[in-house]
XYZ file of N, CA, C and O in Angstrom:
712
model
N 18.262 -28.208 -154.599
C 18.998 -27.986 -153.396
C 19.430 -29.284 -152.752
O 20.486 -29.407 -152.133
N 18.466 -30.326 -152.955
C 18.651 -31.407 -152.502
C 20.165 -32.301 -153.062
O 21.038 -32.845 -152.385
N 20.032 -32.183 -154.421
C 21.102 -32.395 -154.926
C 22.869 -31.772 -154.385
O 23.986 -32.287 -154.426
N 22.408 -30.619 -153.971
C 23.920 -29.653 -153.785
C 24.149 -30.477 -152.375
O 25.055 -31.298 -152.232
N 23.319 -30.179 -151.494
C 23.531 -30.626 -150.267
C 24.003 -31.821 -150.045
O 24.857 -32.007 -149.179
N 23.421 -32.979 -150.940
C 24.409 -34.304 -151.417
C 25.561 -33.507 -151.528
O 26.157 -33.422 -150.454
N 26.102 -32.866 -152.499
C 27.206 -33.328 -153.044
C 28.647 -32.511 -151.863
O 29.872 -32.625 -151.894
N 27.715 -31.731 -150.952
C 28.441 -30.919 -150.548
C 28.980 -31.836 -148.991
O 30.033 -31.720 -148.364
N 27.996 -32.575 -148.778
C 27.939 -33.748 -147.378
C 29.377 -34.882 -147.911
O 30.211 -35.334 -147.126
N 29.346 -35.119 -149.291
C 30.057 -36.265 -149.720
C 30.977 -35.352 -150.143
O 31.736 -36.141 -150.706
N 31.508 -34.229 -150.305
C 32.866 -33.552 -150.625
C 33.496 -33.680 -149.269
O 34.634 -34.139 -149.182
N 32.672 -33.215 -147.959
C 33.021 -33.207 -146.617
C 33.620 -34.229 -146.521
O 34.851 -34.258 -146.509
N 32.809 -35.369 -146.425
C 33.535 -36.816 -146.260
C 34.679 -37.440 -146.877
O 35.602 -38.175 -146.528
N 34.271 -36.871 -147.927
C 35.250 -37.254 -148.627
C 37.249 -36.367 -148.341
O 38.371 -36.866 -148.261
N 36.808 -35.162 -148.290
C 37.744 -34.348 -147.774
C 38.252 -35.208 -146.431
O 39.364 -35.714 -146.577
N 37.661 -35.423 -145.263
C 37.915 -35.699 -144.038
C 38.743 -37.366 -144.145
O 39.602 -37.813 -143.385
N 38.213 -37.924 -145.179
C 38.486 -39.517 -145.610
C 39.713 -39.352 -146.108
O 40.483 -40.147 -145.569
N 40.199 -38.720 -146.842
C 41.308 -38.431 -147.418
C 42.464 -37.784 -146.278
O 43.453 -38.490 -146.080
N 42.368 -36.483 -145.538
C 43.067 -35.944 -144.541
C 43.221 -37.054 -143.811
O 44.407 -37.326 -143.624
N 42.131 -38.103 -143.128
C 42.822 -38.761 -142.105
C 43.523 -39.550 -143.060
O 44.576 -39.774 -142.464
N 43.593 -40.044 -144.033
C 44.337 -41.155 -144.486
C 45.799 -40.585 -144.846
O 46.803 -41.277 -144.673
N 45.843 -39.430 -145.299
C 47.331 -38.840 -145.808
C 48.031 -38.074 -144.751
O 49.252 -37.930 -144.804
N 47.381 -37.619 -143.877
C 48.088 -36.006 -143.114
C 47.895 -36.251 -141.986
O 48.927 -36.111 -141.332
N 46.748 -36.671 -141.200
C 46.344 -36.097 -140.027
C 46.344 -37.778 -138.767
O 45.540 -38.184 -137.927
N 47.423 -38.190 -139.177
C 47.051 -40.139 -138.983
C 48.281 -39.626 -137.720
O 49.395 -39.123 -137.863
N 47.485 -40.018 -136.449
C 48.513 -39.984 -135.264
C 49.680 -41.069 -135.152
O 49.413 -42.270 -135.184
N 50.438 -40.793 -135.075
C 51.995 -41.565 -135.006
C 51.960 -41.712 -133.204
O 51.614 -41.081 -132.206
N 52.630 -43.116 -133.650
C 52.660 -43.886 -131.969
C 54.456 -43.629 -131.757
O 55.328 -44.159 -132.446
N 54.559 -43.167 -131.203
C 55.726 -43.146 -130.607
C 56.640 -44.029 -130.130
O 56.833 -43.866 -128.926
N 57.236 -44.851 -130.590
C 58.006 -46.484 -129.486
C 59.002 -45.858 -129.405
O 59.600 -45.229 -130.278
N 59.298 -46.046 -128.014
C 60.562 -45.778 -126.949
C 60.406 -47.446 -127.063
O 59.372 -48.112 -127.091
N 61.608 -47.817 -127.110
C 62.176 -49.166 -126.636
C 63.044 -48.978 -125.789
O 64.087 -48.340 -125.929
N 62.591 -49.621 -124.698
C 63.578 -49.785 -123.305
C 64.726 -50.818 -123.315
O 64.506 -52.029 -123.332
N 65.977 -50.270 -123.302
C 67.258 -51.387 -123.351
C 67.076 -52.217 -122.479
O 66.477 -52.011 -121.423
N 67.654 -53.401 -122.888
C 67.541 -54.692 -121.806
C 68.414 -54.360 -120.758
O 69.261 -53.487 -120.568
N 67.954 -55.325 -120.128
C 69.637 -55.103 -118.331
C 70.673 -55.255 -119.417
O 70.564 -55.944 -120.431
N 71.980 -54.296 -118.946
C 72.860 -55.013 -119.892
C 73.844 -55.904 -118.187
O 74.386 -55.313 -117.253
N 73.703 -57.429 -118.420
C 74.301 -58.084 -117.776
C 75.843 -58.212 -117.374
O 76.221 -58.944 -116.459
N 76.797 -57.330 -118.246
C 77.951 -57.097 -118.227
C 78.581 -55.830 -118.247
O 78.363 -54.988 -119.118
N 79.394 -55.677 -117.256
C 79.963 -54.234 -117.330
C 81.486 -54.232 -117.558
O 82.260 -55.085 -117.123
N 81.818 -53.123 -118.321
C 83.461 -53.540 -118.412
C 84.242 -52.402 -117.549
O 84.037 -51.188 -117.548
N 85.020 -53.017 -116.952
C 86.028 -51.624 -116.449
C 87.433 -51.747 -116.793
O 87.819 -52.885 -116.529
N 88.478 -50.905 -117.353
C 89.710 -50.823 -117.341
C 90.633 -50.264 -116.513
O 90.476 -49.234 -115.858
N 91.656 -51.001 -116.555
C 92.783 -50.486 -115.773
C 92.019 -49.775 -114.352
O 91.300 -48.780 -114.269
N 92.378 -50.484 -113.574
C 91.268 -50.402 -112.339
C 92.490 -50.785 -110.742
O 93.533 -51.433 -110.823
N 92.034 -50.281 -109.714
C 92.888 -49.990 -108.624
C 91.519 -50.461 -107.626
O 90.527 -49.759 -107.820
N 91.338 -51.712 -106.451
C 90.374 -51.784 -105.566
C 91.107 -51.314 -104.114
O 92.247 -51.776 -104.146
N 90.948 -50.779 -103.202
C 91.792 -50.832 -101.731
C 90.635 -51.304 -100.609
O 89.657 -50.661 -100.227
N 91.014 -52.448 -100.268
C 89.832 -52.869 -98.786
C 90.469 -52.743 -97.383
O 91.450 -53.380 -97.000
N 89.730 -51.778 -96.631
C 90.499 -51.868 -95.299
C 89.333 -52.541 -94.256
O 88.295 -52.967 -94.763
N 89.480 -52.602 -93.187
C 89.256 -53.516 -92.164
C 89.513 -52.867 -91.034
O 90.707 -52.897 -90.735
N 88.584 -52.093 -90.043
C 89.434 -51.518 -89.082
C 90.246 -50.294 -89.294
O 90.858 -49.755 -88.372
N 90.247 -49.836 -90.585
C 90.700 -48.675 -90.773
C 92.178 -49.135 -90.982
O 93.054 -48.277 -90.869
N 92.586 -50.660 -91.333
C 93.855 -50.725 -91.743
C 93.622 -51.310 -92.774
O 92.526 -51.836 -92.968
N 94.689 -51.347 -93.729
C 94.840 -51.995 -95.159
C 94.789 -53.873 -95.072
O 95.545 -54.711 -94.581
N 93.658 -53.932 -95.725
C 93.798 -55.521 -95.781
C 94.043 -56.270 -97.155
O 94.531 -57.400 -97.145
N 93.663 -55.559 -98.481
C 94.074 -55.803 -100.036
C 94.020 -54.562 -100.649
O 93.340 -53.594 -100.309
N 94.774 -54.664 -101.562
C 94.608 -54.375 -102.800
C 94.785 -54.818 -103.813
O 95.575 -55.753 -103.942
N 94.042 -54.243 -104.966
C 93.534 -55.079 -106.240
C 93.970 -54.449 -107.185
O 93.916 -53.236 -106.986
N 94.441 -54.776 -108.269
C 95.036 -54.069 -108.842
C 94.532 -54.767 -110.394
O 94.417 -55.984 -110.248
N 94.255 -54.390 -111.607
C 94.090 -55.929 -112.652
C 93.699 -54.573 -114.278
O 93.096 -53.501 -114.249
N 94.303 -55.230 -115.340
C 94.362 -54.547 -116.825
C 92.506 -54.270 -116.923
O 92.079 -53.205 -117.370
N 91.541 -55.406 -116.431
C 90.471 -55.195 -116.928
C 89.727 -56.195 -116.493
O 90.183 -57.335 -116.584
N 87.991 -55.898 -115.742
C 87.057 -56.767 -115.684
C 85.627 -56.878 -115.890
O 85.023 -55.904 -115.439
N 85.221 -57.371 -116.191
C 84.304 -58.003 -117.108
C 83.259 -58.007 -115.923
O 84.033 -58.436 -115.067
N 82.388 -57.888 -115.431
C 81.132 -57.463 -114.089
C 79.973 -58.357 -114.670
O 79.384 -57.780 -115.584
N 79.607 -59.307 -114.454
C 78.350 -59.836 -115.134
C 77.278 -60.024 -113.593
O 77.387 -60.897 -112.733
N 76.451 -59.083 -113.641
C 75.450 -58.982 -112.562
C 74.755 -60.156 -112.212
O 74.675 -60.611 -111.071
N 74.083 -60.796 -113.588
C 73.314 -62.076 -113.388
C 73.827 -62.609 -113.141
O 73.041 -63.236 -112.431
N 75.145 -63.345 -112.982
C 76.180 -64.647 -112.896
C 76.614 -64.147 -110.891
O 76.340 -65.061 -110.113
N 77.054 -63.189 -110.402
C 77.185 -62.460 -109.826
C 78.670 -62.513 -109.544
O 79.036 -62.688 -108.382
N 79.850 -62.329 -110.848
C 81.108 -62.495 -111.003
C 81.703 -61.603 -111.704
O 81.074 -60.893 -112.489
N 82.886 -61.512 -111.544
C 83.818 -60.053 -112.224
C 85.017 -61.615 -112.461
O 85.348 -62.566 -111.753
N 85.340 -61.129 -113.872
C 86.245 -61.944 -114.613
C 87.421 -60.944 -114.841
O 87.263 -60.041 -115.662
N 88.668 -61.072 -114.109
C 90.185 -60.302 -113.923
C 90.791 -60.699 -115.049
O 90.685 -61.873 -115.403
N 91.757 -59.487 -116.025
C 92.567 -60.029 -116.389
C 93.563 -59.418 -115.889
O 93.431 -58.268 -115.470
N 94.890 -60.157 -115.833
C 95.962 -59.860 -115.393
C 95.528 -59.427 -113.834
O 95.962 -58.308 -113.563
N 94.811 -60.022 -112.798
C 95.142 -59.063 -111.625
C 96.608 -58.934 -110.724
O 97.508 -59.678 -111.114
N 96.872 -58.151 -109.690
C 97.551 -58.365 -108.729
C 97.212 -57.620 -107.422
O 96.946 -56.429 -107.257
N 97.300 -58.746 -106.438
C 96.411 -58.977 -105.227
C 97.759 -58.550 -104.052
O 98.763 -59.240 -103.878
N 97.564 -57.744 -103.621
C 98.224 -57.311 -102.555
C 97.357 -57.543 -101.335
O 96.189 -57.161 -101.261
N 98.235 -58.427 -100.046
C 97.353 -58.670 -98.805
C 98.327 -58.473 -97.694
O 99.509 -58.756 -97.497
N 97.082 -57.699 -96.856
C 98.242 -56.828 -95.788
C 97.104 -57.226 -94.403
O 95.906 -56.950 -94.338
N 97.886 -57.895 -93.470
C 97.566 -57.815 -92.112
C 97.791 -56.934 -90.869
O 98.874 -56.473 -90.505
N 96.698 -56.789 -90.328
C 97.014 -55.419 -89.474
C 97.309 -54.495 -90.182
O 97.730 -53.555 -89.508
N 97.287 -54.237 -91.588
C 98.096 -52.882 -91.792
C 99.347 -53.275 -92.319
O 99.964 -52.450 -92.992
N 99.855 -54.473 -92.113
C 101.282 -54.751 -92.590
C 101.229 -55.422 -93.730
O 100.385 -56.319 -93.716
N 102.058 -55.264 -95.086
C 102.413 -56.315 -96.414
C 102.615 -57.566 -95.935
O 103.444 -57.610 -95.026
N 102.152 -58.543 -96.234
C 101.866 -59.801 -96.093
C 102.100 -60.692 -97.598
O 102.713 -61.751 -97.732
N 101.766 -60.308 -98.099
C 102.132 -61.174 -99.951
C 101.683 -60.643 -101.199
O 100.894 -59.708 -101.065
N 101.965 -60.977 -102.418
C 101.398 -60.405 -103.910
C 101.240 -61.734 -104.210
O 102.020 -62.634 -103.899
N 100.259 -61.834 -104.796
C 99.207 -62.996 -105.461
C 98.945 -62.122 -107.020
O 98.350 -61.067 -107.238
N 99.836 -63.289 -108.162
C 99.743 -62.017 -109.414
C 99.011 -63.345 -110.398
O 99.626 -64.399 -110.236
N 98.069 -63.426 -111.165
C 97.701 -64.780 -111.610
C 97.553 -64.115 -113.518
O 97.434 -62.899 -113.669
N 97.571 -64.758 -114.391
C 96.851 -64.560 -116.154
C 95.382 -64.179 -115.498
O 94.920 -63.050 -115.661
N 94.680 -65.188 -114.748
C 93.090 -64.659 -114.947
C 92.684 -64.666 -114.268
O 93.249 -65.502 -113.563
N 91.390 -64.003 -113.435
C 90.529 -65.073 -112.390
C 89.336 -64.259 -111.715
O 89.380 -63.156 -111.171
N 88.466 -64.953 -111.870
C 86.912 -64.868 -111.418
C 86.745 -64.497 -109.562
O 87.213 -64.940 -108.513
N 85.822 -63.465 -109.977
C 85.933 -63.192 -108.641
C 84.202 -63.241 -108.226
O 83.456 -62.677 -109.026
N 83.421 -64.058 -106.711
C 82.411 -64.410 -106.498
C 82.070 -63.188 -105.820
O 82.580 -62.890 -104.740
N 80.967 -62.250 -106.596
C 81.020 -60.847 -105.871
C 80.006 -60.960 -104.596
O 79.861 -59.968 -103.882
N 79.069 -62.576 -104.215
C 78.212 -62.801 -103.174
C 80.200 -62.901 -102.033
O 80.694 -61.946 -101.433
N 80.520 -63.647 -102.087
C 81.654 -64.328 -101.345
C 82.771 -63.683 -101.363
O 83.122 -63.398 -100.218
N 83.721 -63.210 -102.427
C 84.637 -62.777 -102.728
C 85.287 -63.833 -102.691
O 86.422 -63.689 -102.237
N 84.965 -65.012 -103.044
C 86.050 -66.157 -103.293
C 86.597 -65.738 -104.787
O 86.130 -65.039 -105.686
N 87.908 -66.558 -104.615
C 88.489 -66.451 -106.032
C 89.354 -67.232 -106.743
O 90.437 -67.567 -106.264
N 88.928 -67.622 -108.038
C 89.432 -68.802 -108.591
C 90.547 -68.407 -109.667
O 90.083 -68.065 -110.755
N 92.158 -68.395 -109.529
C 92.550 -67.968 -110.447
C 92.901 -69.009 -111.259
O 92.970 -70.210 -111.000
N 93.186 -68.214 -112.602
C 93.127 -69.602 -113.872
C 94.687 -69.379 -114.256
O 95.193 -68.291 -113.981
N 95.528 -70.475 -114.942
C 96.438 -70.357 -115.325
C 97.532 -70.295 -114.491
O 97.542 -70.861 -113.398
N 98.732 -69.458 -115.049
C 99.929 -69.769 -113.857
C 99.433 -68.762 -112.999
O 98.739 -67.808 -113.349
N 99.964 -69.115 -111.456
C 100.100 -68.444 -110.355
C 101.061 -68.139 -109.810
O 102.032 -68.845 -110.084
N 101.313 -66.914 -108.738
C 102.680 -66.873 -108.043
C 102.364 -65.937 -106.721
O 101.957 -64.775 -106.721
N 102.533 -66.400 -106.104
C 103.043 -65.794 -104.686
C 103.554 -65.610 -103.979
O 103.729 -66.508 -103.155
N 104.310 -64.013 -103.737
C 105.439 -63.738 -103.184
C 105.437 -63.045 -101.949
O 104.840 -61.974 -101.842
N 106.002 -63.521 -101.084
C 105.549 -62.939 -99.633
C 106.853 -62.031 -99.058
O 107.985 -62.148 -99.526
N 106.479 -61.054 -97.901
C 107.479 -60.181 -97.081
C 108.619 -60.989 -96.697
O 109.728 -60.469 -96.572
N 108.406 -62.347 -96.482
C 109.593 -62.843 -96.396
C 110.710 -63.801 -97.193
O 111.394 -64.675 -96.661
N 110.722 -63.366 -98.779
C 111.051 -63.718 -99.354
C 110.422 -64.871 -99.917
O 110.782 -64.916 -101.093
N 109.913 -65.508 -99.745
C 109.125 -66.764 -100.109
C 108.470 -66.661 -101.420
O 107.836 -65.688 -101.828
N 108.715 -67.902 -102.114
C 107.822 -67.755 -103.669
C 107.236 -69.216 -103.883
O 107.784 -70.317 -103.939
N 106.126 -68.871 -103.966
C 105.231 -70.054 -104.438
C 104.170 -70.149 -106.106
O 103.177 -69.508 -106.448
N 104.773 -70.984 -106.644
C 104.330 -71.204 -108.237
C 103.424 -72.278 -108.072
O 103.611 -73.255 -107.346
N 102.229 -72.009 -108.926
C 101.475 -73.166 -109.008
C 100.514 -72.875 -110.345
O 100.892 -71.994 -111.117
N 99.350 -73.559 -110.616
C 98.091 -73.348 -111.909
C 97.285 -73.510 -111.087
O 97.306 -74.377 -110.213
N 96.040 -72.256 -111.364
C 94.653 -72.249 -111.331
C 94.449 -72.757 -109.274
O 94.111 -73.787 -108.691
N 94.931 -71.193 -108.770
C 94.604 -71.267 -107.087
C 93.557 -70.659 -107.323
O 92.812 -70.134 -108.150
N 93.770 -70.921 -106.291
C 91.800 -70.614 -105.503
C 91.710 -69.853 -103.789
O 91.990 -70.508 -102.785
N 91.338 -68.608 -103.750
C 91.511 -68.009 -102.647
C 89.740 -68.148 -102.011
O 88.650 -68.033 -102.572
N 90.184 -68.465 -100.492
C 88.801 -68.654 -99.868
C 88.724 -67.594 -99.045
O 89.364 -67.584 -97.994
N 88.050 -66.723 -99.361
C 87.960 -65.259 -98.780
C 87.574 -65.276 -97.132
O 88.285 -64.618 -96.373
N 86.508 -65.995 -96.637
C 86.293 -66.583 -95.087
C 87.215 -67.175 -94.270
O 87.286 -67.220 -93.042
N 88.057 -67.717 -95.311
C 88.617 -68.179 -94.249
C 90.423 -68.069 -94.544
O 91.353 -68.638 -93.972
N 90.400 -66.952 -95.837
C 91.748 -66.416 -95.876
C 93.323 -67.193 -95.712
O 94.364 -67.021 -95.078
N 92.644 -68.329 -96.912
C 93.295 -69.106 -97.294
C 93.630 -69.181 -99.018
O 92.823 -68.648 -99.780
N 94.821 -69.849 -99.551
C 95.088 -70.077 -100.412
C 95.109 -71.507 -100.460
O 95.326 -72.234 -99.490
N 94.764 -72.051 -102.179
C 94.841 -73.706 -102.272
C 94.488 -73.690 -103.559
O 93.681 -73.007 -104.189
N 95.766 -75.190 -104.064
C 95.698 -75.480 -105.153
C 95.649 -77.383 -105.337
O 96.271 -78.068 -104.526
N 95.131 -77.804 -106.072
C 95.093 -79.244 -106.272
C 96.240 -79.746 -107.045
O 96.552 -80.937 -107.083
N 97.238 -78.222 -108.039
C 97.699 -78.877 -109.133
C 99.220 -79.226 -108.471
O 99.384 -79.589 -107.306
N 100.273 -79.038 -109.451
C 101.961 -78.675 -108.932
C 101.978 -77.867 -108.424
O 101.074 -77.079 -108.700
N 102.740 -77.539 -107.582
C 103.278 -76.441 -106.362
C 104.694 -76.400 -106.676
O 105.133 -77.369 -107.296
N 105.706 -75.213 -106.286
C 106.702 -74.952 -106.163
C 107.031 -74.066 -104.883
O 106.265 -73.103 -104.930
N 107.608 -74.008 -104.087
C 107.611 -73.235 -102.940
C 108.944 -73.204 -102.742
O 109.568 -74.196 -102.366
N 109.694 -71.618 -103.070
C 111.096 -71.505 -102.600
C 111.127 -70.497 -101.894
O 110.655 -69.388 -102.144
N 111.829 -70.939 -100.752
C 112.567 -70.368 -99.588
C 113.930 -70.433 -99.378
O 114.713 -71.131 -100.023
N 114.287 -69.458 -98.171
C 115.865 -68.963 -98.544
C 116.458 -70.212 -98.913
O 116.951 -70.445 -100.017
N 116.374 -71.247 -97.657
C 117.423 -72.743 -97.653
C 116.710 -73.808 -98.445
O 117.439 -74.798 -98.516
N 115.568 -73.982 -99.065
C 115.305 -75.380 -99.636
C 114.363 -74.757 -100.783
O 114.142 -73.570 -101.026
N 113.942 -75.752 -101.326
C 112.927 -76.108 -102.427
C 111.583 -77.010 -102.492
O 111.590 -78.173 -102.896
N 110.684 -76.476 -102.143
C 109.380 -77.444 -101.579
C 108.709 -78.126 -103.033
O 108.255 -77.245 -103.764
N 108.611 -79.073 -103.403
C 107.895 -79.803 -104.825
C 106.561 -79.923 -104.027
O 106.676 -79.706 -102.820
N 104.937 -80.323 -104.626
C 104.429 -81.057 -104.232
C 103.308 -81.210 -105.507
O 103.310 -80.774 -106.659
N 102.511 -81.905 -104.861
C 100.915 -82.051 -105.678
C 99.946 -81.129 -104.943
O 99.387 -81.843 -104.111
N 99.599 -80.201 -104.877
C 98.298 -79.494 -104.129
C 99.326 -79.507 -102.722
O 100.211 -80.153 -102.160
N 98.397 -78.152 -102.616
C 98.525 -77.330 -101.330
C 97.564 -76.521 -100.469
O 96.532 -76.217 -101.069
N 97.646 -76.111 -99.246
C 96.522 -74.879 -98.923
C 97.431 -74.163 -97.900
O 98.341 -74.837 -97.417
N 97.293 -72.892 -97.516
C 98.146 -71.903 -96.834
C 97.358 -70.644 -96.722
O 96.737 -70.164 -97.670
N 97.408 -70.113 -95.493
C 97.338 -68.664 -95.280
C 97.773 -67.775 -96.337
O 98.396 -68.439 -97.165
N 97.716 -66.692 -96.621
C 97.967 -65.812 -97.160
C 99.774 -65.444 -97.253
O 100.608 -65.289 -98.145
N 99.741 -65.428 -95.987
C 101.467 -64.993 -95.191
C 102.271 -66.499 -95.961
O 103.481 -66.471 -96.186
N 101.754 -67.259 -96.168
C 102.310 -68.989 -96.290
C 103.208 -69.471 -94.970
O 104.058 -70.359 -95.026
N 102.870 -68.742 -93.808
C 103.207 -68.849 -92.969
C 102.866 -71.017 -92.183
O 103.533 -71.858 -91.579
N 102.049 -70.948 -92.517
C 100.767 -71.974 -92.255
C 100.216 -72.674 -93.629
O 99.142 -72.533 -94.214
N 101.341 -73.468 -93.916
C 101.370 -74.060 -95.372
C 101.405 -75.797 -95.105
O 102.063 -76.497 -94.334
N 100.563 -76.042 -95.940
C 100.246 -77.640 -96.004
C 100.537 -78.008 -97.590
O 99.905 -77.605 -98.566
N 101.443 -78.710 -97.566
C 102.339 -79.201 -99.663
C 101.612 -80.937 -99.316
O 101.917 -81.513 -98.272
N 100.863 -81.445 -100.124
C 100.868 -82.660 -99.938
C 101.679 -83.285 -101.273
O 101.635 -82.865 -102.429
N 102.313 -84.242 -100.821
C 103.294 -85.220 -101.942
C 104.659 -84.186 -102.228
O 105.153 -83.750 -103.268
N 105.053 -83.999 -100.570
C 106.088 -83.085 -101.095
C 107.581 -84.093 -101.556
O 107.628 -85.318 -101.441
N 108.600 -83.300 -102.031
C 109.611 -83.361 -101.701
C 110.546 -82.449 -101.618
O 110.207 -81.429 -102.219
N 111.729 -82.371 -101.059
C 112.025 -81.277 -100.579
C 113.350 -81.196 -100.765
O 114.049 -81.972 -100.112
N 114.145 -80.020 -101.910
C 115.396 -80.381 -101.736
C 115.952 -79.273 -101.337
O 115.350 -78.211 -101.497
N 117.388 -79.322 -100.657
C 117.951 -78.539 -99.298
C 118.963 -77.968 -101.040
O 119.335 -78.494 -102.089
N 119.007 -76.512 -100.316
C 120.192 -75.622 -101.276
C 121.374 -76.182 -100.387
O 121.240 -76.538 -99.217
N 122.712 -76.212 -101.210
C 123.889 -75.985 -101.275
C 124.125 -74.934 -99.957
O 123.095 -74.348 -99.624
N 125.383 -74.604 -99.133
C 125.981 -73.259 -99.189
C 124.929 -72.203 -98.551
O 124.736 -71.061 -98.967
N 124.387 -72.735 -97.617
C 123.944 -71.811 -96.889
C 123.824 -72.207 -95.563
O 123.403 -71.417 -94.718
């Protein structure tokens, strides 16, 4: 009897040694949690900011790039509509430009242009809008045409309206015939 009871203790074990090793072996489950994803993309996109319950921009741009950690949205193609009181004031249309989502400053890259309610057009590379204090400024060439002349300079800074425009190293040539 002594014998059976061996063999019947070591079939057990043996049975149980085997099940956990082939069948009965608990599986761990990994969930892997995605990282932050630091960038968000949006297309073809429309922003409207009012102020007082009147229109103060709109944003308009093909596509931007949202990077949370950096805390910047990268525009392509935008166009910046700015309205005072409620009234059209200018289009600011640039190739690119970074926008500081702490500040809302904004650095556009490449050519620039700004065209205001009163006919006015100003060409320049890589402006820079200071959201506080709702200004425009550039360090590079400037072009500024109005009905009667032609403004040249090196760097500039101006209101929005270009009402309140500073051209340094201008020169200035008068149209013909008007």
């Amino acid at each position: 009897m002594r014998v059976q009871k061996y063999k019947i203790v070591l079939f057990v074990f043996t049975a149980l040694l085997s099940v956990s090793a082939f069948g009965c072996k608990a599986e761990k489950t990994v969930i892997e949690e995605m990282p932050p994803m630091p960038e968000q993309v949006v297309e073809k996109f429309t922003i409207t900011e009012t102020e007082s319950g009147k229109l103060k921009m709109v944003l308009e741009s093909e596509s931007a790039v949202i990077n949370d950690e950096k805390k910047n949205a990268v525009l392509k193609l935008p166009r910046v509509k700015f309205y005072k009181d409620g009234e059209y004031v200018s289009t600011l249309v640039t190739e690119s430009a970074t926008i500081n989502l702490d500040t809302y400053d904004v650095d556009c890259h490449g050519k620039c242009t700004v065209d205001t309610a009163n006919n006015e057009h100003l060409q320049t590379t890589d402006l820079r809008y200071n959201a506080k204090k709702d200004t425009v400024f550039s360090e590079n060439d400037v072009k500024l045409t109005r009905q009667d002349e032609i403004v040249y300079g090196k760097g500039f800074e101006a209101d929005t309206k270009l009402e309140k425009i500073i051209i340094k190293k201008q020169r200035v040539e008068l149209l013909k015939g008007i």
